[in-house]
C-alpha cells in the first residue's frame, strides 16, 4: 500500500520532547501505535542509548536495526530502532567515502574514539541525519514508513539537538558533512517535521514547555502540539462540600462520622479543590502558548507491557491521541 499522510497528523517526522519523566517515551510509543493503526507502518526511534522502548514493550534490548516491535490496531505495524552514534558514523563513512570494512577496522583498532573525538555537534547531525534518512526512505517508489516518531532528548537539550545541524553546516565549510547538515536543517524546518512537547500539569514542566516552544520557534523549527500527560479526572465537580453533607454521606455509608473524621475529610476535599484551581491556571498558561492542547489520562494500571504481551495501556493512550487528532484536525 502506498504511504499516506494522516490528515490529522500531517507531519512525517514527529519529534517528541518534554521535561524528563513527563512521559516522552510513553507518548512517543503511543503516537507510533496511533499513526500505524489501520494498516500503516511507523518507525519508533530512540537516540540516547537508554533502551526505554524495549523496556516499555517488554522486549530484549533493541539492536541498531529496524525491527517489528508491535502490531497496531487494524493491521498496522510499529518498528523500532535504537540509533547508536558509532554505528551511524560507520554507516555514514561507508556511504560517502566507501570506507566500509576499513571503517570497521579503524573502529577495532580503537582509532575512532567516539566518546572523545566526535564533536557533540557532529554526533547530533549523525543521529538526526539517520532519522531523516529513515523518514524519507523509499523502496519501489513508495515510502517505507508512513510516519517516524522520535523519542527525543528532553526540553533542556532539544534546541541544541535539533539546531546543531545548522551549526555544523557553519563548522564544516565544504564536503559531505556540510551537505548532510544543510539537508537535515532544512528537513527539520519543513512541514515534514513537527515537534510535540509532553508535559504534566505541574509548574516546572509547564515552564519548560513554554521555554522550549519559544526556543524552537526562534530557531524556525516546526512545532506540533502540547501534550498534557497523566491527567487525573477531578473528584469533586460541584465545588466545596459542607460539613453536614459529609456527615450524612459517612452515616449513609455506615462509616464513623465523628467531628475529627469530618474535619479531616473536609481538609482533604479543600486541598483537592486548591489543586484543581492550580491545574486550571497551568492549563491556561499552556493554552497561551498557542499550540493545540491534547490531554492524555493517567493510567492507574501503568503503561508497560508485561512479558511481551499486549501493550494495553499504550493502546489506550494511542486511541486518545487518535481521537484528539480527529477533533482538532489541524495538528501538525
Ligand atoms: N499516562 C500515564 N499513566 C500512568 N503512568 C504513566 C503515564 N505516562 C507515563 N507513565 C509512567 O511514568 C514514568 C515515566 O514515563 P516515561 O515515558 O519513561 O518518561 P520519560 O521518557 O519522559 O522519562 C514511567 O514509569 C511510565 O510508565
Ligand atoms: Mg524516556
mmCIF file of C-alpha atoms and ligand atoms in Angstrom:
data_model
loop_
_atom_site.group_PDB
_atom_site.id
_atom_site.type_symbol
_atom_site.label_atom_id
_atom_site.label_comp_id
_atom_site.label_asym_id
_atom_site.label_seq_id
_atom_site.Cartn_x
_atom_site.Cartn_y
_atom_site.Cartn_z
ATOM 1 C CA UNK A 1 0.000 0.000 0.000
ATOM 2 C CA UNK A 2 1.432 3.428 -0.868
ATOM 3 C CA UNK A 3 2.269 5.562 2.121
ATOM 4 C CA UNK A 4 -0.443 8.031 3.054
ATOM 5 C CA UNK A 5 -0.232 11.079 5.215
ATOM 6 C CA UNK A 6 -2.570 11.102 8.136
ATOM 7 C CA UNK A 7 -4.745 14.172 7.706
ATOM 8 C CA UNK A 8 -4.966 14.862 11.434
ATOM 9 C CA UNK A 9 -1.205 14.413 11.962
ATOM 10 C CA UNK A 10 0.205 15.555 8.605
ATOM 11 C CA UNK A 11 3.918 15.628 9.529
ATOM 12 C CA UNK A 12 6.037 12.621 8.598
ATOM 13 C CA UNK A 13 8.554 13.036 11.393
ATOM 14 C CA UNK A 14 7.102 13.523 14.859
ATOM 15 C CA UNK A 15 9.721 14.618 17.395
ATOM 16 C CA UNK A 16 8.565 14.089 20.976
ATOM 17 C CA UNK A 17 10.299 16.099 23.698
ATOM 18 C CA UNK A 18 9.388 17.201 27.229
ATOM 19 C CA UNK A 19 10.931 17.545 30.664
ATOM 20 C CA UNK A 20 12.481 14.249 31.790
ATOM 21 C CA UNK A 21 9.985 11.930 33.433
ATOM 22 C CA UNK A 22 6.855 13.543 31.977
ATOM 23 C CA UNK A 23 6.228 10.562 29.678
ATOM 24 C CA UNK A 24 8.197 11.316 26.488
ATOM 25 C CA UNK A 25 8.966 7.688 25.740
ATOM 26 C CA UNK A 26 5.426 6.610 26.607
ATOM 27 C CA UNK A 27 3.786 9.276 24.439
ATOM 28 C CA UNK A 28 6.194 8.647 21.530
ATOM 29 C CA UNK A 29 5.322 4.930 21.610
ATOM 30 C CA UNK A 30 1.581 5.624 21.824
ATOM 31 C CA UNK A 31 1.825 8.044 18.886
ATOM 32 C CA UNK A 32 3.719 5.457 16.803
ATOM 33 C CA UNK A 33 0.890 2.991 17.508
ATOM 34 C CA UNK A 34 -1.808 5.560 16.709
ATOM 35 C CA UNK A 35 -0.202 6.509 13.389
ATOM 36 C CA UNK A 36 0.234 2.847 12.392
ATOM 37 C CA UNK A 37 -3.413 1.934 13.018
ATOM 38 C CA UNK A 38 -5.409 0.744 10.034
ATOM 39 C CA UNK A 39 -2.639 -0.984 8.081
ATOM 40 C CA UNK A 40 0.120 1.627 8.136
ATOM 41 C CA UNK A 41 3.747 1.244 9.126
ATOM 42 C CA UNK A 42 5.615 3.524 11.514
ATOM 43 C CA UNK A 43 9.098 3.624 12.996
ATOM 44 C CA UNK A 44 9.730 4.497 16.641
ATOM 45 C CA UNK A 45 13.292 5.749 17.182
ATOM 46 C CA UNK A 46 15.372 6.427 20.268
ATOM 47 C CA UNK A 47 18.755 8.153 20.268
ATOM 48 C CA UNK A 48 20.014 8.289 23.822
ATOM 49 C CA UNK A 49 21.010 4.677 24.423
ATOM 50 C CA UNK A 50 18.552 4.226 27.264
ATOM 51 C CA UNK A 51 16.656 1.238 25.836
ATOM 52 C CA UNK A 52 13.456 2.868 27.056
ATOM 53 C CA UNK A 53 11.453 1.475 24.134
ATOM 54 C CA UNK A 54 12.498 -2.133 24.790
ATOM 55 C CA UNK A 55 11.599 -1.704 28.452
ATOM 56 C CA UNK A 56 8.221 -0.224 27.598
ATOM 57 C CA UNK A 57 7.296 -3.045 25.209
ATOM 58 C CA UNK A 58 8.826 -5.729 27.438
ATOM 59 C CA UNK A 59 11.298 -6.949 24.791
ATOM 60 C CA UNK A 60 15.053 -7.580 24.572
ATOM 61 C CA UNK A 61 17.306 -4.517 24.075
ATOM 62 C CA UNK A 62 16.986 -3.063 20.569
ATOM 63 C CA UNK A 63 19.897 -3.515 18.156
ATOM 64 C CA UNK A 64 20.933 -0.891 15.566
ATOM 65 C CA UNK A 65 18.485 -2.422 13.176
ATOM 66 C CA UNK A 66 14.851 -1.678 12.474
ATOM 67 C CA UNK A 67 12.611 -4.432 13.700
ATOM 68 C CA UNK A 68 8.927 -5.020 14.310
ATOM 69 C CA UNK A 69 8.038 -4.302 17.898
ATOM 70 C CA UNK A 70 4.225 -4.211 17.958
ATOM 71 C CA UNK A 71 1.086 -4.722 15.905
ATOM 72 C CA UNK A 72 -1.181 -1.715 15.620
ATOM 73 C CA UNK A 73 -4.981 -1.924 15.743
ATOM 74 C CA UNK A 74 -6.445 -2.813 12.340
ATOM 75 C CA UNK A 75 -3.346 -4.492 10.909
ATOM 76 C CA UNK A 76 -0.649 -1.851 11.173
ATOM 77 C CA UNK A 77 2.906 -2.359 12.275
ATOM 78 C CA UNK A 78 5.307 -0.445 14.521
ATOM 79 C CA UNK A 79 9.017 -0.987 14.024
ATOM 80 C CA UNK A 80 11.636 0.290 16.440
ATOM 81 C CA UNK A 81 15.244 1.403 16.191
ATOM 82 C CA UNK A 82 17.826 2.458 18.749
ATOM 83 C CA UNK A 83 20.223 4.737 16.857
ATOM 84 C CA UNK A 84 23.778 4.397 18.050
ATOM 85 C CA UNK A 85 26.087 7.287 17.046
ATOM 86 C CA UNK A 86 29.019 4.955 16.495
ATOM 87 C CA UNK A 87 27.085 2.768 14.055
ATOM 88 C CA UNK A 88 25.594 5.850 12.416
ATOM 89 C CA UNK A 89 29.101 7.212 11.826
ATOM 90 C CA UNK A 90 30.310 3.977 10.244
ATOM 91 C CA UNK A 91 27.241 3.901 8.023
ATOM 92 C CA UNK A 92 27.898 7.497 7.077
ATOM 93 C CA UNK A 93 31.597 6.954 6.313
ATOM 94 C CA UNK A 94 30.600 3.987 4.217
ATOM 95 C CA UNK A 95 28.017 5.976 2.284
ATOM 96 C CA UNK A 96 30.252 8.931 1.486
ATOM 97 C CA UNK A 97 33.770 7.579 1.475
ATOM 98 C CA UNK A 98 33.096 3.897 0.786
ATOM 99 C CA UNK A 99 35.171 3.131 3.866
ATOM 100 C CA UNK A 100 33.110 0.063 4.743
ATOM 101 C CA UNK A 101 35.463 -2.575 6.127
ATOM 102 C CA UNK A 102 38.202 -0.009 6.584
ATOM 103 C CA UNK A 103 35.914 1.958 8.888
ATOM 104 C CA UNK A 104 35.238 -1.141 10.950
ATOM 105 C CA UNK A 105 38.946 -1.926 11.108
ATOM 106 C CA UNK A 106 39.616 1.588 12.376
ATOM 107 C CA UNK A 107 36.953 1.027 14.974
ATOM 108 C CA UNK A 108 38.517 -2.270 16.094
ATOM 109 C CA UNK A 109 41.914 -0.641 16.353
ATOM 110 C CA UNK A 110 40.374 1.974 18.588
ATOM 111 C CA UNK A 111 41.406 4.644 16.096
ATOM 112 C CA UNK A 112 37.972 6.173 16.303
ATOM 113 C CA UNK A 113 37.400 7.060 19.923
ATOM 114 C CA UNK A 114 33.828 8.124 19.545
ATOM 115 C CA UNK A 115 33.240 9.409 23.011
ATOM 116 C CA UNK A 116 36.082 11.912 22.856
ATOM 117 C CA UNK A 117 36.744 12.673 19.198
ATOM 118 C CA UNK A 118 33.308 13.270 17.751
ATOM 119 C CA UNK A 119 32.302 16.839 18.425
ATOM 120 C CA UNK A 120 28.842 16.872 20.030
ATOM 121 C CA UNK A 121 27.554 18.778 17.017
ATOM 122 C CA UNK A 122 28.740 16.094 14.637
ATOM 123 C CA UNK A 123 27.309 13.372 16.854
ATOM 124 C CA UNK A 124 23.883 15.034 16.752
ATOM 125 C CA UNK A 125 23.959 15.537 12.993
ATOM 126 C CA UNK A 126 24.679 11.825 12.601
ATOM 127 C CA UNK A 127 21.653 10.996 14.758
ATOM 128 C CA UNK A 128 19.239 13.449 13.135
ATOM 129 C CA UNK A 129 20.636 12.503 9.716
ATOM 130 C CA UNK A 130 19.787 8.860 10.344
ATOM 131 C CA UNK A 131 16.262 9.845 11.412
ATOM 132 C CA UNK A 132 15.807 11.924 8.257
ATOM 133 C CA UNK A 133 17.084 9.040 6.130
ATOM 134 C CA UNK A 134 14.525 6.639 7.629
ATOM 135 C CA UNK A 135 11.708 9.182 7.266
ATOM 136 C CA UNK A 136 12.375 9.842 3.592
ATOM 137 C CA UNK A 137 13.450 6.309 2.588
ATOM 138 C CA UNK A 138 11.595 4.840 -0.380
ATOM 139 C CA UNK A 139 11.542 1.377 -1.872
ATOM 140 C CA UNK A 140 9.906 0.535 -5.186
ATOM 141 C CA UNK A 141 8.646 4.099 -5.494
ATOM 142 C CA UNK A 142 6.872 4.002 -2.122
ATOM 143 C CA UNK A 143 7.899 5.380 1.216
ATOM 144 C CA UNK A 144 8.876 2.660 3.648
ATOM 145 C CA UNK A 145 7.317 4.472 6.636
ATOM 146 C CA UNK A 146 4.067 6.382 6.785
ATOM 147 C CA UNK A 147 5.485 8.213 9.789
ATOM 148 C CA UNK A 148 8.539 8.203 12.060
ATOM 149 C CA UNK A 149 8.301 9.097 15.749
ATOM 150 C CA UNK A 150 11.440 10.175 17.592
ATOM 151 C CA UNK A 151 11.759 9.813 21.353
ATOM 152 C CA UNK A 152 13.985 12.894 21.517
ATOM 153 C CA UNK A 153 16.263 14.459 24.155
ATOM 154 C CA UNK A 154 14.471 16.416 26.903
ATOM 155 C CA UNK A 155 13.340 20.056 26.631
ATOM 156 C CA UNK A 156 16.563 21.348 28.199
ATOM 157 C CA UNK A 157 18.613 19.965 25.295
ATOM 158 C CA UNK A 158 16.137 19.812 22.398
ATOM 159 C CA UNK A 159 17.057 23.184 20.869
ATOM 160 C CA UNK A 160 20.723 22.309 20.618
ATOM 161 C CA UNK A 161 19.980 18.803 19.411
ATOM 162 C CA UNK A 162 17.783 19.991 16.548
ATOM 163 C CA UNK A 163 19.688 23.172 15.713
ATOM 164 C CA UNK A 164 23.094 21.573 15.637
ATOM 165 C CA UNK A 165 22.586 20.764 12.000
ATOM 166 C CA UNK A 166 22.702 24.439 11.092
ATOM 167 C CA UNK A 167 25.676 24.948 13.429
ATOM 168 C CA UNK A 168 27.556 22.038 11.923
ATOM 169 C CA UNK A 169 26.960 23.411 8.444
ATOM 170 C CA UNK A 170 28.779 26.521 9.601
ATOM 171 C CA UNK A 171 31.501 24.419 11.247
ATOM 172 C CA UNK A 172 32.217 22.346 8.147
ATOM 173 C CA UNK A 173 32.597 24.740 5.257
ATOM 174 C CA UNK A 174 32.658 22.126 2.493
ATOM 175 C CA UNK A 175 32.143 18.440 1.861
ATOM 176 C CA UNK A 176 29.572 15.816 2.707
ATOM 177 C CA UNK A 177 29.140 16.843 6.374
ATOM 178 C CA UNK A 178 28.123 20.309 5.247
ATOM 179 C CA UNK A 179 25.674 18.965 2.649
ATOM 180 C CA UNK A 180 24.282 16.476 5.135
ATOM 181 C CA UNK A 181 23.862 19.201 7.768
ATOM 182 C CA UNK A 182 22.110 21.573 5.413
ATOM 183 C CA UNK A 183 19.763 18.850 4.227
ATOM 184 C CA UNK A 184 18.836 17.881 7.771
ATOM 185 C CA UNK A 185 18.470 21.520 8.874
ATOM 186 C CA UNK A 186 16.027 22.198 6.033
ATOM 187 C CA UNK A 187 14.106 18.985 6.717
ATOM 188 C CA UNK A 188 13.615 19.872 10.402
ATOM 189 C CA UNK A 189 12.270 23.293 9.391
ATOM 190 C CA UNK A 190 9.879 21.953 6.776
ATOM 191 C CA UNK A 191 6.237 20.898 7.234
ATOM 192 C CA UNK A 192 7.538 17.297 7.117
ATOM 193 C CA UNK A 193 8.574 17.717 10.767
ATOM 194 C CA UNK A 194 6.575 18.565 13.894
ATOM 195 C CA UNK A 195 7.935 18.779 17.444
ATOM 196 C CA UNK A 196 5.423 17.844 20.154
ATOM 197 C CA UNK A 197 6.093 18.795 23.762
ATOM 198 C CA UNK A 198 4.918 16.493 26.554
ATOM 199 C CA UNK A 199 4.133 17.993 29.949
ATOM 200 C CA UNK A 200 2.373 17.296 33.211
ATOM 201 C CA UNK A 201 0.048 19.765 34.923
ATOM 202 C CA UNK A 202 2.875 20.850 37.203
ATOM 203 C CA UNK A 203 4.749 24.110 37.418
ATOM 204 C CA UNK A 204 8.242 23.053 36.232
ATOM 205 C CA UNK A 205 7.272 21.000 33.164
ATOM 206 C CA UNK A 206 4.789 23.699 32.107
ATOM 207 C CA UNK A 207 7.514 26.353 32.368
ATOM 208 C CA UNK A 208 9.937 24.165 30.388
ATOM 209 C CA UNK A 209 7.255 23.608 27.759
ATOM 210 C CA UNK A 210 6.814 27.351 27.268
ATOM 211 C CA UNK A 211 10.603 27.851 27.139
ATOM 212 C CA UNK A 212 11.113 25.032 24.620
ATOM 213 C CA UNK A 213 8.327 26.293 22.354
ATOM 214 C CA UNK A 214 9.841 29.789 22.403
ATOM 215 C CA UNK A 215 13.330 28.452 21.656
ATOM 216 C CA UNK A 216 12.206 26.153 18.819
ATOM 217 C CA UNK A 217 10.082 28.924 17.324
ATOM 218 C CA UNK A 218 13.071 31.262 17.276
ATOM 219 C CA UNK A 219 15.098 28.535 15.549
ATOM 220 C CA UNK A 220 12.406 28.181 12.890
ATOM 221 C CA UNK A 221 11.699 24.549 13.766
ATOM 222 C CA UNK A 222 8.148 23.350 13.096
ATOM 223 C CA UNK A 223 6.020 22.799 16.184
ATOM 224 C CA UNK A 224 3.135 20.388 16.657
ATOM 225 C CA UNK A 225 1.024 20.112 19.770
ATOM 226 C CA UNK A 226 1.434 20.351 23.508
ATOM 227 C CA UNK A 227 0.506 17.022 25.085
ATOM 228 C CA UNK A 228 -0.597 17.048 28.719
ATOM 229 C CA UNK A 229 0.126 13.573 30.028
ATOM 230 C CA UNK A 230 -1.199 11.667 33.020
ATOM 231 C CA UNK A 231 -4.120 13.955 33.847
ATOM 232 C CA UNK A 232 -6.357 12.805 36.679
ATOM 233 C CA UNK A 233 -10.089 13.412 36.460
ATOM 234 C CA UNK A 234 -11.423 15.810 39.100
ATOM 235 C CA UNK A 235 -13.035 14.004 42.048
ATOM 236 C CA UNK A 236 -15.174 16.964 43.026
ATOM 237 C CA UNK A 237 -17.030 18.787 40.318
ATOM 238 C CA UNK A 238 -19.594 20.785 42.300
ATOM 239 C CA UNK A 239 -17.284 22.891 44.413
ATOM 240 C CA UNK A 240 -16.915 22.810 48.205
ATOM 241 C CA UNK A 241 -18.623 20.201 50.372
ATOM 242 C CA UNK A 242 -20.312 21.253 53.600
ATOM 243 C CA UNK A 243 -19.785 19.521 56.971
ATOM 244 C CA UNK A 244 -23.408 18.412 57.164
ATOM 245 C CA UNK A 245 -23.239 16.871 53.723
ATOM 246 C CA UNK A 246 -20.050 14.987 54.615
ATOM 247 C CA UNK A 247 -21.567 13.689 57.838
ATOM 248 C CA UNK A 248 -24.712 12.481 56.059
ATOM 249 C CA UNK A 249 -22.562 10.667 53.469
ATOM 250 C CA UNK A 250 -20.451 8.945 56.122
ATOM 251 C CA UNK A 251 -23.523 7.828 58.049
ATOM 252 C CA UNK A 252 -25.191 6.545 54.871
ATOM 253 C CA UNK A 253 -22.036 4.503 54.114
ATOM 254 C CA UNK A 254 -22.018 3.105 57.666
ATOM 255 C CA UNK A 255 -18.696 4.819 58.497
ATOM 256 C CA UNK A 256 -17.655 6.721 61.620
ATOM 257 C CA UNK A 257 -18.916 10.303 61.390
ATOM 258 C CA UNK A 258 -17.304 11.925 64.428
ATOM 259 C CA UNK A 259 -16.137 15.516 64.359
ATOM 260 C CA UNK A 260 -12.437 14.713 63.660
ATOM 261 C CA UNK A 261 -13.232 12.434 60.723
ATOM 262 C CA UNK A 262 -15.495 15.033 59.179
ATOM 263 C CA UNK A 263 -12.924 17.809 59.677
ATOM 264 C CA UNK A 264 -10.145 15.629 58.202
ATOM 265 C CA UNK A 265 -12.184 14.806 55.123
ATOM 266 C CA UNK A 266 -13.143 18.415 54.687
ATOM 267 C CA UNK A 267 -9.474 19.463 54.739
ATOM 268 C CA UNK A 268 -8.649 16.829 52.101
ATOM 269 C CA UNK A 269 -11.503 17.979 49.896
ATOM 270 C CA UNK A 270 -10.341 21.589 50.196
ATOM 271 C CA UNK A 271 -6.767 20.600 49.275
ATOM 272 C CA UNK A 272 -8.108 18.767 46.232
ATOM 273 C CA UNK A 273 -10.081 21.837 45.145
ATOM 274 C CA UNK A 274 -6.999 24.011 45.571
ATOM 275 C CA UNK A 275 -5.045 21.560 43.406
ATOM 276 C CA UNK A 276 -7.764 21.712 40.714
ATOM 277 C CA UNK A 277 -7.608 25.508 40.709
ATOM 278 C CA UNK A 278 -3.811 25.372 40.247
ATOM 279 C CA UNK A 279 -4.237 22.892 37.398
ATOM 280 C CA UNK A 280 -6.746 25.204 35.709
ATOM 281 C CA UNK A 281 -4.186 28.010 35.953
ATOM 282 C CA UNK A 282 -1.488 25.822 34.398
ATOM 283 C CA UNK A 283 -3.900 24.763 31.644
ATOM 284 C CA UNK A 284 -4.489 28.438 30.884
ATOM 285 C CA UNK A 285 -0.698 29.027 30.750
ATOM 286 C CA UNK A 286 -0.375 26.149 28.289
ATOM 287 C CA UNK A 287 -3.288 27.487 26.243
ATOM 288 C CA UNK A 288 -1.498 30.834 25.978
ATOM 289 C CA UNK A 289 1.383 29.099 24.178
ATOM 290 C CA UNK A 290 -0.927 28.936 21.183
ATOM 291 C CA UNK A 291 -0.395 25.308 20.129
ATOM 292 C CA UNK A 292 -3.151 22.658 20.071
ATOM 293 C CA UNK A 293 -3.527 21.038 23.524
ATOM 294 C CA UNK A 294 -4.106 17.323 23.895
ATOM 295 C CA UNK A 295 -4.821 15.713 27.260
ATOM 296 C CA UNK A 296 -3.981 12.090 27.995
ATOM 297 C CA UNK A 297 -5.294 10.248 31.052
ATOM 298 C CA UNK A 298 -3.247 8.864 33.922
ATOM 299 C CA UNK A 299 -3.470 5.080 33.792
ATOM 300 C CA UNK A 300 -3.626 3.531 37.251
ATOM 301 C CA UNK A 301 -2.546 0.136 35.846
ATOM 302 C CA UNK A 302 0.618 1.665 34.342
ATOM 303 C CA UNK A 303 1.711 1.513 30.714
ATOM 304 C CA UNK A 304 4.451 -1.103 30.460
ATOM 305 C CA UNK A 305 3.570 -4.295 28.580
ATOM 306 C CA UNK A 306 4.105 -7.292 30.861
ATOM 307 C CA UNK A 307 6.356 -10.015 29.423
ATOM 308 C CA UNK A 308 5.989 -9.001 25.782
ATOM 309 C CA UNK A 309 2.163 -9.177 25.998
ATOM 310 C CA UNK A 310 -0.328 -6.712 24.526
ATOM 311 C CA UNK A 311 0.614 -3.125 25.397
ATOM 312 C CA UNK A 312 -2.878 -2.420 26.753
ATOM 313 C CA UNK A 313 -2.020 0.909 28.398
ATOM 314 C CA UNK A 314 -0.208 2.188 25.307
ATOM 315 C CA UNK A 315 -3.157 1.242 23.119
ATOM 316 C CA UNK A 316 -5.461 3.250 25.397
ATOM 317 C CA UNK A 317 -3.199 6.295 25.040
ATOM 318 C CA UNK A 318 -2.937 5.698 21.260
ATOM 319 C CA UNK A 319 -6.720 5.785 20.998
ATOM 320 C CA UNK A 320 -6.850 9.038 22.953
ATOM 321 C CA UNK A 321 -4.241 10.566 20.614
ATOM 322 C CA UNK A 322 -6.180 9.494 17.515
ATOM 323 C CA UNK A 323 -9.417 10.884 18.936
ATOM 324 C CA UNK A 324 -7.720 14.187 19.821
ATOM 325 C CA UNK A 325 -6.170 14.386 16.345
ATOM 326 C CA UNK A 326 -9.546 13.905 14.695
ATOM 327 C CA UNK A 327 -11.145 16.508 16.961
ATOM 328 C CA UNK A 328 -8.620 19.235 16.275
ATOM 329 C CA UNK A 329 -7.877 18.154 12.671
ATOM 330 C CA UNK A 330 -5.288 20.906 12.352
ATOM 331 C CA UNK A 331 -2.487 19.265 14.294
ATOM 332 C CA UNK A 332 0.889 19.427 12.708
HETATM 333 N N1 LIG B 1 -0.406 8.288 31.181
HETATM 334 C C1 LIG B 1 0.317 7.601 32.100
HETATM 335 N N2 LIG B 1 -0.310 6.917 33.094
HETATM 336 C C2 LIG B 1 0.404 6.235 34.029
HETATM 337 N N3 LIG B 1 1.747 6.171 34.046
HETATM 338 C C3 LIG B 1 2.433 6.818 33.083
HETATM 339 C C4 LIG B 1 1.753 7.563 32.055
HETATM 340 N N4 LIG B 1 2.700 8.098 31.239
HETATM 341 C C5 LIG B 1 3.890 7.705 31.725
HETATM 342 N N5 LIG B 1 3.751 6.941 32.817
HETATM 343 C C6 LIG B 1 4.838 6.361 33.636
HETATM 344 O O1 LIG B 1 5.681 7.423 34.064
HETATM 345 C C7 LIG B 1 7.042 7.041 34.044
HETATM 346 C C8 LIG B 1 7.840 7.974 33.144
HETATM 347 O O2 LIG B 1 7.414 7.801 31.791
HETATM 348 P P1 LIG B 1 8.460 7.806 30.583
HETATM 349 O O3 LIG B 1 7.676 7.665 29.329
HETATM 350 O O4 LIG B 1 9.540 6.813 30.815
HETATM 351 O O5 LIG B 1 9.013 9.278 30.750
HETATM 352 P P2 LIG B 1 10.266 9.997 30.040
HETATM 353 O O6 LIG B 1 10.576 9.232 28.788
HETATM 354 O O7 LIG B 1 9.778 11.382 29.777
HETATM 355 O O8 LIG B 1 11.356 9.982 31.036
HETATM 356 C C9 LIG B 1 7.068 5.603 33.569
HETATM 357 O O9 LIG B 1 7.106 4.750 34.690
HETATM 358 C C10 LIG B 1 5.750 5.442 32.833
HETATM 359 O O10 LIG B 1 5.299 4.106 32.845
HETATM 360 MG MG1 LIG B 2 12.352 8.287 28.197
#
